[in-house]
Short mmCIF file of C-alpha atoms in Angstrom, two decimals:
data_model
loop_
_atom_site.label_atom_id
_atom_site.label_comp_id
_atom_site.label_asym_id
_atom_site.label_seq_id
_atom_site.Cartn_x
_atom_site.Cartn_y
_atom_site.Cartn_z
CA UNK A 1 -21.72 31.29 3.67
CA UNK A 2 -21.53 27.93 1.74
CA UNK A 3 -21.11 24.59 3.40
CA UNK A 4 -19.06 22.13 1.41
CA UNK A 5 -18.82 18.40 2.12
CA UNK A 6 -15.50 17.03 1.66
CA UNK A 7 -14.29 13.18 1.10
CA UNK A 8 -10.88 12.55 2.62
CA UNK A 9 -8.74 9.91 2.32
CA UNK A 10 -5.30 10.16 4.50
CA UNK A 11 -2.44 8.45 5.58
CA UNK A 12 -2.53 8.44 9.42
CA UNK A 13 1.07 7.86 10.20
CA UNK A 14 2.74 11.10 10.51
CA UNK A 15 -0.57 12.92 12.47
CA UNK A 16 -1.65 12.65 16.12
CA UNK A 17 -5.11 12.02 14.72
CA UNK A 18 -7.60 13.26 12.68
CA UNK A 19 -8.48 16.01 15.43
CA UNK A 20 -6.56 18.86 16.14
CA UNK A 21 -3.91 18.51 18.85
CA UNK A 22 -1.79 20.96 20.66
CA UNK A 23 1.08 18.60 21.19
CA UNK A 24 1.69 17.53 17.48
CA UNK A 25 0.17 17.63 13.31
CA UNK A 26 -3.62 16.49 12.86
CA UNK A 27 -5.54 15.93 9.64
CA UNK A 28 -7.80 18.64 10.90
CA UNK A 29 -4.90 21.32 11.45
CA UNK A 30 -3.54 20.47 7.88
CA UNK A 31 -6.74 20.97 5.88
CA UNK A 32 -7.83 24.21 8.48
CA UNK A 33 -4.46 25.58 7.12
CA UNK A 34 -5.05 24.69 3.58
CA UNK A 35 -8.57 26.26 3.94
CA UNK A 36 -7.18 29.57 5.43
CA UNK A 37 -4.59 29.51 2.65
CA UNK A 38 -7.56 29.31 -0.25
CA UNK A 39 -9.97 31.63 1.60
CA UNK A 40 -8.38 33.84 4.20
CA UNK A 41 -11.04 32.48 6.34
CA UNK A 42 -10.15 30.70 9.81
CA UNK A 43 -12.38 28.01 8.52
CA UNK A 44 -13.46 25.05 11.05
CA UNK A 45 -13.48 21.45 9.85
CA UNK A 46 -15.87 18.96 11.31
CA UNK A 47 -15.81 15.14 10.22
CA UNK A 48 -17.75 12.26 10.43
CA UNK A 49 -15.25 10.06 12.74
CA UNK A 50 -12.35 10.81 15.23
CA UNK A 51 -9.90 8.75 14.12
CA UNK A 52 -6.67 8.02 16.61
CA UNK A 53 -2.85 8.50 15.49
CA UNK A 54 -2.07 6.33 12.72
CA UNK A 55 -5.23 5.18 11.77
CA UNK A 56 -6.05 5.84 7.82
CA UNK A 57 -8.93 6.93 5.89
CA UNK A 58 -10.14 5.92 2.39
CA UNK A 59 -13.21 8.23 2.69
CA UNK A 60 -13.83 10.11 5.69
CA UNK A 61 -16.60 12.87 5.20
CA UNK A 62 -16.04 16.26 6.72
CA UNK A 63 -17.68 19.77 6.36
CA UNK A 64 -16.57 23.33 6.04
CA UNK A 65 -18.21 26.63 5.79
CA UNK A 66 -16.70 29.19 3.50
CA UNK A 67 -17.65 32.95 2.96
CA UNK A 68 -15.61 33.32 -0.42
CA UNK A 69 -17.45 32.58 -3.63
CA UNK A 70 -15.60 29.34 -5.16
CA UNK A 71 -16.92 26.28 -7.08
CA UNK A 72 -16.87 23.13 -5.24
CA UNK A 73 -14.04 21.77 -7.71
CA UNK A 74 -11.87 24.92 -7.10
CA UNK A 75 -11.87 24.29 -3.64
CA UNK A 76 -11.11 21.03 -4.14
CA UNK A 77 -8.28 21.53 -6.62
CA UNK A 78 -6.83 24.60 -4.32
CA UNK A 79 -7.14 22.49 -1.04
CA UNK A 80 -5.16 19.65 -2.92
CA UNK A 81 -2.64 22.13 -4.20
CA UNK A 82 -1.81 23.58 -0.33
CA UNK A 83 -2.29 20.06 1.19
CA UNK A 84 1.22 18.86 -0.21
CA UNK A 85 3.47 17.43 1.29
CA UNK A 86 0.93 16.20 4.02
CA UNK A 87 -0.44 12.86 3.00
CA UNK A 88 -4.33 14.26 2.66
CA UNK A 89 -6.13 14.23 -0.52
CA UNK A 90 -9.77 15.83 -1.10
CA UNK A 91 -11.28 13.06 -3.16
CA UNK A 92 -14.56 14.90 -3.76
CA UNK A 93 -16.01 18.21 -3.08
CA UNK A 94 -19.99 19.20 -3.08
CA UNK A 95 -22.02 21.97 -1.92
CA UNK A 96 -24.36 20.60 0.74
CA UNK A 97 -27.43 22.48 2.70
CA UNK A 98 -26.53 24.41 5.58
CA UNK A 99 -28.15 22.05 8.18
CA UNK A 100 -25.72 19.24 6.89
CA UNK A 101 -23.20 18.21 9.44
CA UNK A 102 -20.93 15.75 8.52
CA UNK A 103 -20.75 14.28 12.17
CA UNK A 104 -24.24 14.47 13.38
CA UNK A 105 -25.90 13.83 9.98
CA UNK A 106 -24.03 10.70 9.64
CA UNK A 107 -26.30 7.95 10.29
CA UNK A 108 -23.80 5.14 9.44
CA UNK A 109 -20.17 4.06 9.51
CA UNK A 110 -17.72 1.52 8.42
CA UNK A 111 -14.14 0.38 9.22
CA UNK A 112 -11.96 -2.31 7.69
CA UNK A 113 -9.02 -3.60 9.74
CA UNK A 114 -6.16 -5.00 7.78
CA UNK A 115 -4.28 -7.62 9.40
CA UNK A 116 -1.28 -8.92 7.45
CA UNK A 117 -0.86 -12.84 8.21
CA UNK A 118 3.03 -13.83 7.56
CA UNK A 119 5.79 -14.47 9.24
CA UNK A 120 8.25 -12.02 7.36
CA UNK A 121 8.06 -8.43 8.71
CA UNK A 122 6.28 -5.86 6.61
CA UNK A 123 8.19 -3.67 4.13
CA UNK A 124 5.60 -2.25 1.47
CA UNK A 125 2.82 -2.17 3.98
CA UNK A 126 4.56 -1.06 6.86
CA UNK A 127 2.76 1.35 9.03
CA UNK A 128 -0.60 0.07 6.66
CA UNK A 129 -1.76 -3.05 8.49
CA UNK A 130 -0.93 -5.30 11.77
CA UNK A 131 1.58 -8.21 11.01
CA UNK A 132 0.78 -11.35 12.84
CA UNK A 133 3.17 -14.12 12.45
CA UNK A 134 0.95 -17.09 13.65
CA UNK A 135 -1.48 -18.35 11.10
CA UNK A 136 -5.04 -17.19 11.81
CA UNK A 137 -8.63 -19.27 11.34
CA UNK A 138 -10.22 -16.48 10.05
CA UNK A 139 -13.41 -18.74 9.84
CA UNK A 140 -13.15 -19.29 13.55
CA UNK A 141 -12.29 -15.13 14.01
CA UNK A 142 -15.75 -14.92 11.58
CA UNK A 143 -18.08 -17.20 13.75
CA UNK A 144 -16.84 -15.74 17.19
CA UNK A 145 -17.42 -12.21 15.80
CA UNK A 146 -20.91 -12.47 15.58
CA UNK A 147 -21.67 -12.65 18.89
CA UNK A 148 -21.08 -8.97 19.08
CA UNK A 149 -23.26 -8.25 16.17
CA UNK A 150 -26.20 -6.30 17.62
CA UNK A 151 -27.08 -4.13 20.57
CA UNK A 152 -25.04 -4.49 23.30
CA UNK A 153 -23.13 -2.63 26.15
CA UNK A 154 -19.55 -2.58 24.70
CA UNK A 155 -17.68 -1.53 27.81
CA UNK A 156 -15.25 -3.95 27.71
CA UNK A 157 -14.30 -2.99 24.16
CA UNK A 158 -14.48 1.05 25.16
CA UNK A 159 -11.39 3.09 26.12
CA UNK A 160 -10.72 4.85 29.20
CA UNK A 161 -11.07 7.77 27.46
CA UNK A 162 -14.28 7.49 25.42
CA UNK A 163 -16.51 10.37 25.47
CA UNK A 164 -19.65 8.77 24.66
CA UNK A 165 -22.57 9.40 27.11
CA UNK A 166 -23.56 5.69 26.78
CA UNK A 167 -21.47 2.13 26.07
CA UNK A 168 -24.73 1.12 24.28
CA UNK A 169 -24.09 0.37 20.81
CA UNK A 170 -25.76 -1.32 17.63
CA UNK A 171 -22.94 -3.34 15.61
CA UNK A 172 -24.31 -3.73 12.21
CA UNK A 173 -21.86 -5.74 10.95
CA UNK A 174 -18.60 -7.67 11.60
CA UNK A 175 -17.12 -9.85 9.16
CA UNK A 176 -13.85 -11.60 8.67
CA UNK A 177 -12.89 -12.82 5.67
CA UNK A 178 -9.21 -13.81 4.30
CA UNK A 179 -8.11 -12.58 1.35
CA UNK A 180 -4.19 -14.20 0.13
CA UNK A 181 -2.13 -13.67 3.25
CA UNK A 182 -4.45 -10.73 4.39
CA UNK A 183 -7.19 -11.23 7.17
CA UNK A 184 -9.81 -8.51 6.69
CA UNK A 185 -12.49 -7.34 9.71
CA UNK A 186 -15.32 -5.28 8.37
CA UNK A 187 -17.34 -3.18 10.67
CA UNK A 188 -20.37 -1.06 10.27
CA UNK A 189 -22.61 0.65 12.90
CA UNK A 190 -23.91 3.74 13.52
CA UNK A 191 -21.54 4.87 15.22
CA UNK A 192 -18.73 3.51 17.83
CA UNK A 193 -17.05 3.87 21.06
CA UNK A 194 -13.26 5.12 21.01
CA UNK A 195 -11.44 2.21 20.37
CA UNK A 196 -14.09 -0.33 19.52
CA UNK A 197 -13.15 -1.43 16.55
CA UNK A 198 -9.73 -2.23 17.69
CA UNK A 199 -10.54 -4.00 20.78
CA UNK A 200 -12.87 -6.18 18.71
CA UNK A 201 -9.94 -6.98 16.36
CA UNK A 202 -7.94 -7.64 19.10
CA UNK A 203 -9.69 -10.32 20.56
CA UNK A 204 -10.76 -11.95 17.40
CA UNK A 205 -7.27 -12.24 16.67
CA UNK A 206 -6.67 -14.14 19.70
CA UNK A 207 -9.70 -16.46 18.58
CA UNK A 208 -7.74 -16.90 15.29
CA UNK A 209 -4.31 -17.83 16.86
CA UNK A 210 -6.22 -20.07 19.10
CA UNK A 211 -5.68 -18.51 22.62
CA UNK A 212 -9.05 -17.90 22.89
CA UNK A 213 -11.89 -20.10 22.49
CA UNK A 214 -14.76 -18.32 20.09
CA UNK A 215 -16.97 -18.35 23.60
CA UNK A 216 -14.53 -16.41 25.09
CA UNK A 217 -15.37 -13.56 22.73
CA UNK A 218 -19.21 -13.37 23.85
CA UNK A 219 -18.12 -13.70 27.65
CA UNK A 220 -15.90 -10.66 27.26
CA UNK A 221 -18.65 -8.80 25.85
CA UNK A 222 -21.25 -9.83 28.84
CA UNK A 223 -17.84 -8.86 31.37
CA UNK A 224 -18.78 -5.26 30.72
CA UNK A 225 -15.56 -4.68 32.05
CA UNK A 226 -12.36 -3.44 30.37
CA UNK A 227 -10.41 -5.81 32.53
CA UNK A 228 -11.88 -8.43 30.44
CA UNK A 229 -10.41 -7.23 27.00
CA UNK A 230 -7.83 -9.62 25.82
CA UNK A 231 -5.86 -7.35 23.23
CA UNK A 232 -6.30 -3.89 21.83
CA UNK A 233 -4.95 -3.87 18.04
CA UNK A 234 -2.55 -1.17 16.96
CA UNK A 235 -3.89 1.77 14.84
CA UNK A 236 -1.58 0.80 11.69
CA UNK A 237 -4.38 -1.52 10.23
CA UNK A 238 -7.39 0.41 10.88
CA UNK A 239 -9.30 2.40 7.81
CA UNK A 240 -12.11 4.74 8.19
CA UNK A 241 -14.12 3.24 4.95
CA UNK A 242 -17.59 5.22 4.47
CA UNK A 243 -20.22 7.48 6.05
CA UNK A 244 -23.29 7.49 5.21
CA UNK A 245 -26.16 10.11 5.25
CA UNK A 246 -29.81 10.27 4.58
CA UNK A 247 -30.58 10.94 1.10
CA UNK A 248 -31.14 14.71 0.86
CA UNK B 1 30.16 -23.48 1.54
CA UNK B 2 26.48 -23.63 1.29
CA UNK B 3 24.26 -21.38 -1.56
CA UNK B 4 20.96 -20.41 0.00
CA UNK B 5 18.17 -19.04 -2.35
CA UNK B 6 16.68 -16.09 -0.72
CA UNK B 7 13.25 -14.40 -1.73
CA UNK B 8 13.22 -10.81 -1.02
CA UNK B 9 10.37 -8.21 -0.95
CA UNK B 10 11.27 -4.75 -0.22
CA UNK B 11 9.97 -0.82 -0.80
CA UNK B 12 12.87 0.66 -2.89
CA UNK B 13 11.96 4.12 -1.78
CA UNK B 14 15.04 4.82 0.85
CA UNK B 15 17.24 3.02 -1.53
CA UNK B 16 19.43 3.72 -4.28
CA UNK B 17 18.67 0.64 -5.97
CA UNK B 18 19.17 -2.95 -5.47
CA UNK B 19 23.06 -2.52 -6.29
CA UNK B 20 25.45 -1.82 -3.86
CA UNK B 21 26.57 1.84 -4.62
CA UNK B 22 29.05 4.30 -2.90
CA UNK B 23 26.64 7.21 -3.01
CA UNK B 24 24.22 6.02 -0.74
CA UNK B 25 22.18 2.73 0.58
CA UNK B 26 21.09 -0.48 -1.25
CA UNK B 27 19.12 -3.58 -0.91
CA UNK B 28 22.41 -5.41 -1.46
CA UNK B 29 24.27 -3.54 1.19
CA UNK B 30 21.08 -3.79 3.89
CA UNK B 31 21.15 -7.39 2.76
CA UNK B 32 25.11 -8.26 2.93
CA UNK B 33 25.42 -6.21 6.23
CA UNK B 34 22.86 -8.46 7.96
CA UNK B 35 24.47 -11.89 6.75
CA UNK B 36 27.72 -10.98 7.88
CA UNK B 37 26.02 -9.74 11.56
CA UNK B 38 24.62 -13.08 11.48
CA UNK B 39 27.76 -14.96 9.96
CA UNK B 40 30.67 -13.05 10.29
CA UNK B 41 31.76 -13.77 6.64
CA UNK B 42 31.78 -11.00 4.21
CA UNK B 43 28.95 -12.72 1.98
CA UNK B 44 28.27 -11.43 -1.56
CA UNK B 45 24.68 -11.13 -2.64
CA UNK B 46 23.85 -12.06 -6.27
CA UNK B 47 20.37 -11.13 -7.56
CA UNK B 48 18.21 -12.02 -10.44
CA UNK B 49 17.44 -8.20 -11.28
CA UNK B 50 19.15 -4.83 -10.69
CA UNK B 51 16.49 -2.69 -9.90
CA UNK B 52 16.56 1.33 -9.90
CA UNK B 53 16.39 3.59 -7.08
CA UNK B 54 12.55 3.83 -6.07
CA UNK B 55 11.71 0.33 -7.71
CA UNK B 56 10.09 -2.04 -5.58
CA UNK B 57 10.07 -5.88 -5.21
CA UNK B 58 7.38 -8.49 -4.29
CA UNK B 59 9.47 -11.51 -5.07
CA UNK B 60 13.25 -10.83 -5.89
CA UNK B 61 15.38 -13.87 -6.08
CA UNK B 62 18.89 -13.46 -4.74
CA UNK B 63 21.75 -15.82 -3.58
CA UNK B 64 24.42 -15.78 -0.71
CA UNK B 65 27.24 -18.43 -0.12
CA UNK B 66 27.56 -18.82 3.52
CA UNK B 67 30.18 -21.10 5.38
CA UNK B 68 28.68 -21.23 8.59
CA UNK B 69 26.28 -24.34 9.46
CA UNK B 70 22.82 -22.80 9.82
CA UNK B 71 19.58 -24.10 8.22
CA UNK B 72 17.54 -21.87 6.15
CA UNK B 73 14.89 -21.22 8.44
CA UNK B 74 17.32 -19.79 11.01
CA UNK B 75 19.25 -17.95 8.37
CA UNK B 76 15.81 -16.29 7.09
CA UNK B 77 14.75 -15.41 10.71
CA UNK B 78 17.98 -14.19 11.47
CA UNK B 79 18.09 -11.99 8.21
CA UNK B 80 14.79 -10.53 9.17
CA UNK B 81 15.55 -9.63 12.69
CA UNK B 82 18.79 -7.77 11.56
CA UNK B 83 17.39 -6.04 8.74
CA UNK B 84 14.93 -3.84 10.65
CA UNK B 85 14.15 -1.30 10.30
CA UNK B 86 15.56 -1.42 6.47
CA UNK B 87 12.34 -1.84 4.31
CA UNK B 88 13.48 -5.14 3.15
CA UNK B 89 12.27 -8.85 4.18
CA UNK B 90 13.08 -12.34 3.59
CA UNK B 91 10.00 -14.38 2.27
CA UNK B 92 11.55 -17.66 1.90
CA UNK B 93 14.98 -19.01 2.19
CA UNK B 94 15.99 -22.61 0.85
CA UNK B 95 19.36 -24.23 -0.03
CA UNK B 96 19.98 -24.52 -3.51
CA UNK B 97 22.97 -26.41 -5.49
CA UNK B 98 26.41 -24.39 -5.89
CA UNK B 99 25.68 -24.05 -9.55
CA UNK B 100 22.51 -22.36 -9.00
CA UNK B 101 22.78 -18.66 -9.89
CA UNK B 102 20.23 -16.27 -8.92
CA UNK B 103 21.06 -14.22 -12.22
CA UNK B 104 22.63 -16.42 -14.71
CA UNK B 105 20.09 -19.45 -14.04
CA UNK B 106 17.13 -17.18 -13.90
CA UNK B 107 14.96 -17.67 -17.30
CA UNK B 108 12.42 -15.33 -16.77
CA UNK B 109 11.53 -12.14 -14.99
CA UNK B 110 8.15 -10.44 -14.57
CA UNK B 111 7.24 -6.60 -13.55
CA UNK B 112 4.12 -5.14 -12.93
CA UNK B 113 3.53 -1.29 -13.45
CA UNK B 114 1.31 0.63 -11.14
CA UNK B 115 -0.75 3.82 -12.59
CA UNK B 116 -3.29 5.34 -10.27
CA UNK B 117 -5.22 7.09 -12.58
CA UNK B 118 -7.11 10.10 -10.63
CA UNK B 119 -7.21 13.44 -10.09
CA UNK B 120 -6.19 13.29 -6.48
CA UNK B 121 -2.81 13.66 -5.26
CA UNK B 122 -1.84 10.05 -3.57
CA UNK B 123 -1.84 9.65 0.41
CA UNK B 124 -1.45 5.90 1.25
CA UNK B 125 -0.05 4.88 -2.39
CA UNK B 126 2.16 7.53 -2.21
CA UNK B 127 5.78 6.14 -3.55
CA UNK B 128 4.17 3.53 -4.69
CA UNK B 129 2.41 4.04 -7.73
CA UNK B 130 2.62 6.58 -10.87
CA UNK B 131 -0.39 9.23 -10.41
CA UNK B 132 -2.06 10.17 -13.85
CA UNK B 133 -4.91 12.41 -13.24
CA UNK B 134 -6.47 12.56 -17.25
CA UNK B 135 -8.53 9.51 -17.91
CA UNK B 136 -6.39 6.74 -19.25
CA UNK B 137 -7.86 4.29 -22.27
CA UNK B 138 -6.46 0.96 -20.87
CA UNK B 139 -8.01 -1.05 -23.99
CA UNK B 140 -6.20 1.39 -26.21
CA UNK B 141 -3.07 1.12 -24.01
CA UNK B 142 -3.49 -2.93 -24.18
CA UNK B 143 -3.57 -3.10 -27.85
CA UNK B 144 -0.70 -0.28 -28.64
CA UNK B 145 1.04 -2.18 -26.17
CA UNK B 146 0.78 -5.68 -28.49
CA UNK B 147 3.38 -4.34 -30.89
CA UNK B 148 6.22 -4.60 -28.69
CA UNK B 149 5.60 -8.12 -27.72
CA UNK B 150 8.00 -10.74 -29.45
CA UNK B 151 11.64 -10.45 -30.40
CA UNK B 152 12.94 -6.75 -31.11
CA UNK B 153 15.63 -4.16 -31.12
CA UNK B 154 14.44 -2.08 -28.10
CA UNK B 155 17.13 0.53 -28.37
CA UNK B 156 14.47 3.11 -28.10
CA UNK B 157 13.13 1.91 -24.89
CA UNK B 158 16.89 1.46 -23.57
CA UNK B 159 18.44 3.91 -20.98
CA UNK B 160 21.86 5.25 -22.08
CA UNK B 161 23.31 3.68 -19.06
CA UNK B 162 22.11 0.17 -20.31
CA UNK B 163 24.81 -2.46 -19.87
CA UNK B 164 23.31 -5.21 -21.69
CA UNK B 165 25.64 -6.16 -24.64
CA UNK B 166 22.67 -6.11 -27.56
CA UNK B 167 19.38 -4.39 -27.69
CA UNK B 168 17.76 -7.76 -29.19
CA UNK B 169 15.29 -9.12 -26.54
CA UNK B 170 12.33 -11.22 -26.55
CA UNK B 171 9.18 -9.74 -24.73
CA UNK B 172 6.80 -12.64 -24.01
CA UNK B 173 3.84 -10.65 -22.34
CA UNK B 174 2.91 -7.24 -22.06
CA UNK B 175 -0.99 -6.93 -20.88
CA UNK B 176 -2.49 -3.74 -19.73
CA UNK B 177 -5.93 -3.89 -17.56
CA UNK B 178 -7.58 -1.63 -15.22
CA UNK B 179 -8.65 -2.70 -11.95
CA UNK B 180 -10.81 0.08 -10.34
CA UNK B 181 -9.00 3.30 -10.38
CA UNK B 182 -5.56 1.64 -11.19
CA UNK B 183 -4.40 0.56 -14.24
CA UNK B 184 -1.72 -2.44 -14.48
CA UNK B 185 0.51 -2.95 -17.00
CA UNK B 186 2.17 -6.57 -16.61
CA UNK B 187 5.33 -7.58 -18.33
CA UNK B 188 7.23 -10.95 -18.51
CA UNK B 189 10.36 -11.98 -20.61
CA UNK B 190 13.74 -13.62 -20.24
CA UNK B 191 15.62 -10.29 -19.43
CA UNK B 192 14.79 -6.64 -20.05
CA UNK B 193 17.08 -3.85 -20.63
CA UNK B 194 17.60 -1.12 -18.52
CA UNK B 195 14.60 1.30 -18.15
CA UNK B 196 12.83 -1.06 -20.73
CA UNK B 197 9.58 -1.67 -18.61
CA UNK B 198 9.59 1.92 -17.74
CA UNK B 199 10.15 3.73 -21.32
CA UNK B 200 7.40 1.11 -22.36
CA UNK B 201 4.93 2.07 -20.08
CA UNK B 202 5.81 5.85 -20.52
CA UNK B 203 4.91 5.60 -23.97
CA UNK B 204 1.73 3.40 -23.56
CA UNK B 205 0.60 6.13 -21.18
CA UNK B 206 0.71 8.41 -23.83
CA UNK B 207 -1.40 6.16 -25.85
CA UNK B 208 -4.03 5.91 -22.81
CA UNK B 209 -4.05 10.16 -22.50
CA UNK B 210 -4.86 10.09 -26.44
CA UNK B 211 -1.59 12.04 -27.09
CA UNK B 212 -0.09 9.18 -28.76
CA UNK B 213 -1.70 6.98 -31.70
CA UNK B 214 -1.52 3.43 -30.99
CA UNK B 215 0.48 3.19 -34.04
CA UNK B 216 3.14 5.57 -32.73
CA UNK B 217 3.88 2.90 -30.25
CA UNK B 218 5.07 0.72 -33.05
CA UNK B 219 6.63 3.30 -34.97
CA UNK B 220 8.70 4.26 -32.07
CA UNK B 221 10.15 0.74 -31.84
CA UNK B 222 10.88 0.71 -35.49
CA UNK B 223 12.74 3.90 -35.20
CA UNK B 224 15.31 2.23 -32.73
CA UNK B 225 16.33 5.58 -31.40
CA UNK B 226 16.00 6.64 -27.84
CA UNK B 227 15.20 10.06 -29.10
CA UNK B 228 11.40 8.64 -30.16
CA UNK B 229 10.91 7.71 -26.78
CA UNK B 230 7.78 9.51 -25.71
CA UNK B 231 8.04 9.20 -21.99
CA UNK B 232 10.20 7.27 -19.41
CA UNK B 233 7.77 6.37 -16.15
CA UNK B 234 8.84 7.27 -12.84
CA UNK B 235 10.38 4.45 -10.78
CA UNK B 236 7.68 4.78 -8.23
CA UNK B 237 5.16 2.21 -9.74
CA UNK B 238 7.40 -0.41 -10.55
CA UNK B 239 7.33 -3.50 -8.96
CA UNK B 240 9.89 -6.61 -9.93
CA UNK B 241 7.23 -9.67 -9.10
CA UNK B 242 8.58 -12.98 -9.98
CA UNK B 243 11.96 -14.69 -11.40
CA UNK B 244 11.97 -18.02 -12.67
CA UNK B 245 14.39 -21.15 -13.24
CA UNK B 246 14.23 -24.29 -14.43
CA UNK B 247 13.53 -26.94 -12.56
CA UNK B 248 15.92 -28.88 -10.44
#
């Protein structure tokens, strides 16, 4: 058995999410089906994160155990050929130690959330960003975001379906910056609760629109109550960017 | 009658092209249908350029003559509401003089062509760029491109279906630059022949891949023969960026 680590890029639009689902297509199923076609083995994929329906990835990490003798390059090429037309691509593939685990060895995850701050409906970016017509104050959003950085009980920003044992998480970084008509929110942590990034972005958007004061974000956090959540941002704008691991 | 100038953004993927076609959907038909729904008038749209099937626009200019009394802002909002779900958006709308013509008054047009220079198939950029796996030498492409700048007979780079009276055109600017894994080709001229940008990009890509010498681009131009064309780039990577007009 050889363990292969994959770096995946995907358009989450046509999928029910990364994880295999009984009721529709998933990124996991697409990769496992392609791996079966290459190897004839019932391969199981483990990924660093479990992204929701409609959420994209620029650099998701995952691993597969394969008995067949194959080089990482040949495996990557074969998977990419067999994944078509599903919008999933293997950007990189390497052999890793048997105890390297895409999910459990992962020590850091980062996301970017893309808001298209413009009046006109989206065309080329449709499904790839959250369109907000009202002009956003990105600097106010950034200031408000800093109240969320650090170790907190993120119950307010947690989905009812979250399977995490604890609502306590340490948010390492939450940066809001404007780039032309785009407003980008970058988030990094060891791990996140289910819907945490989208829930934080939703509340920051309320600040950006002037509907919430900056202090209300801190108050929502302190409430430790899902009812205190202002708004959950749609999945379209969310991208899993990077997973980090200790140096071997 | 009031003449309104529109700035349009569209994803060319689902269209047979900008111009109305009998055999499929067009950007022109989408806008004219929306304008009819707003005004009850059989409005005809004139655009600065006639982009092909699959070609996108970031800032196409067009005009409509409308009898109904309506402000530019209300017209823009109504068109955007009625254009959904077609991936066409009105970014700007203004009243112009009766002799302002989106096509005939236009004194400059610019395009950008996007190449995704990477081995992995495209996912998020699918239909939005030309994927070339072989590493491209963007600097060699840029040097070779300079032979095309200026006033030339562009017969080699002209589609058999081109309706222009003359193959003589003045190319003002042709810049090739790398931006991460993307290679961008920027082209500007008063006007272009049909397929001119895609044909130029196709030959420059051959240079980038090392299959053509830099001198072969100049030789293809001098041949004044469509048979001398190396390669026509696919429409996916082409974006109409900007149309310019004399100051009123």
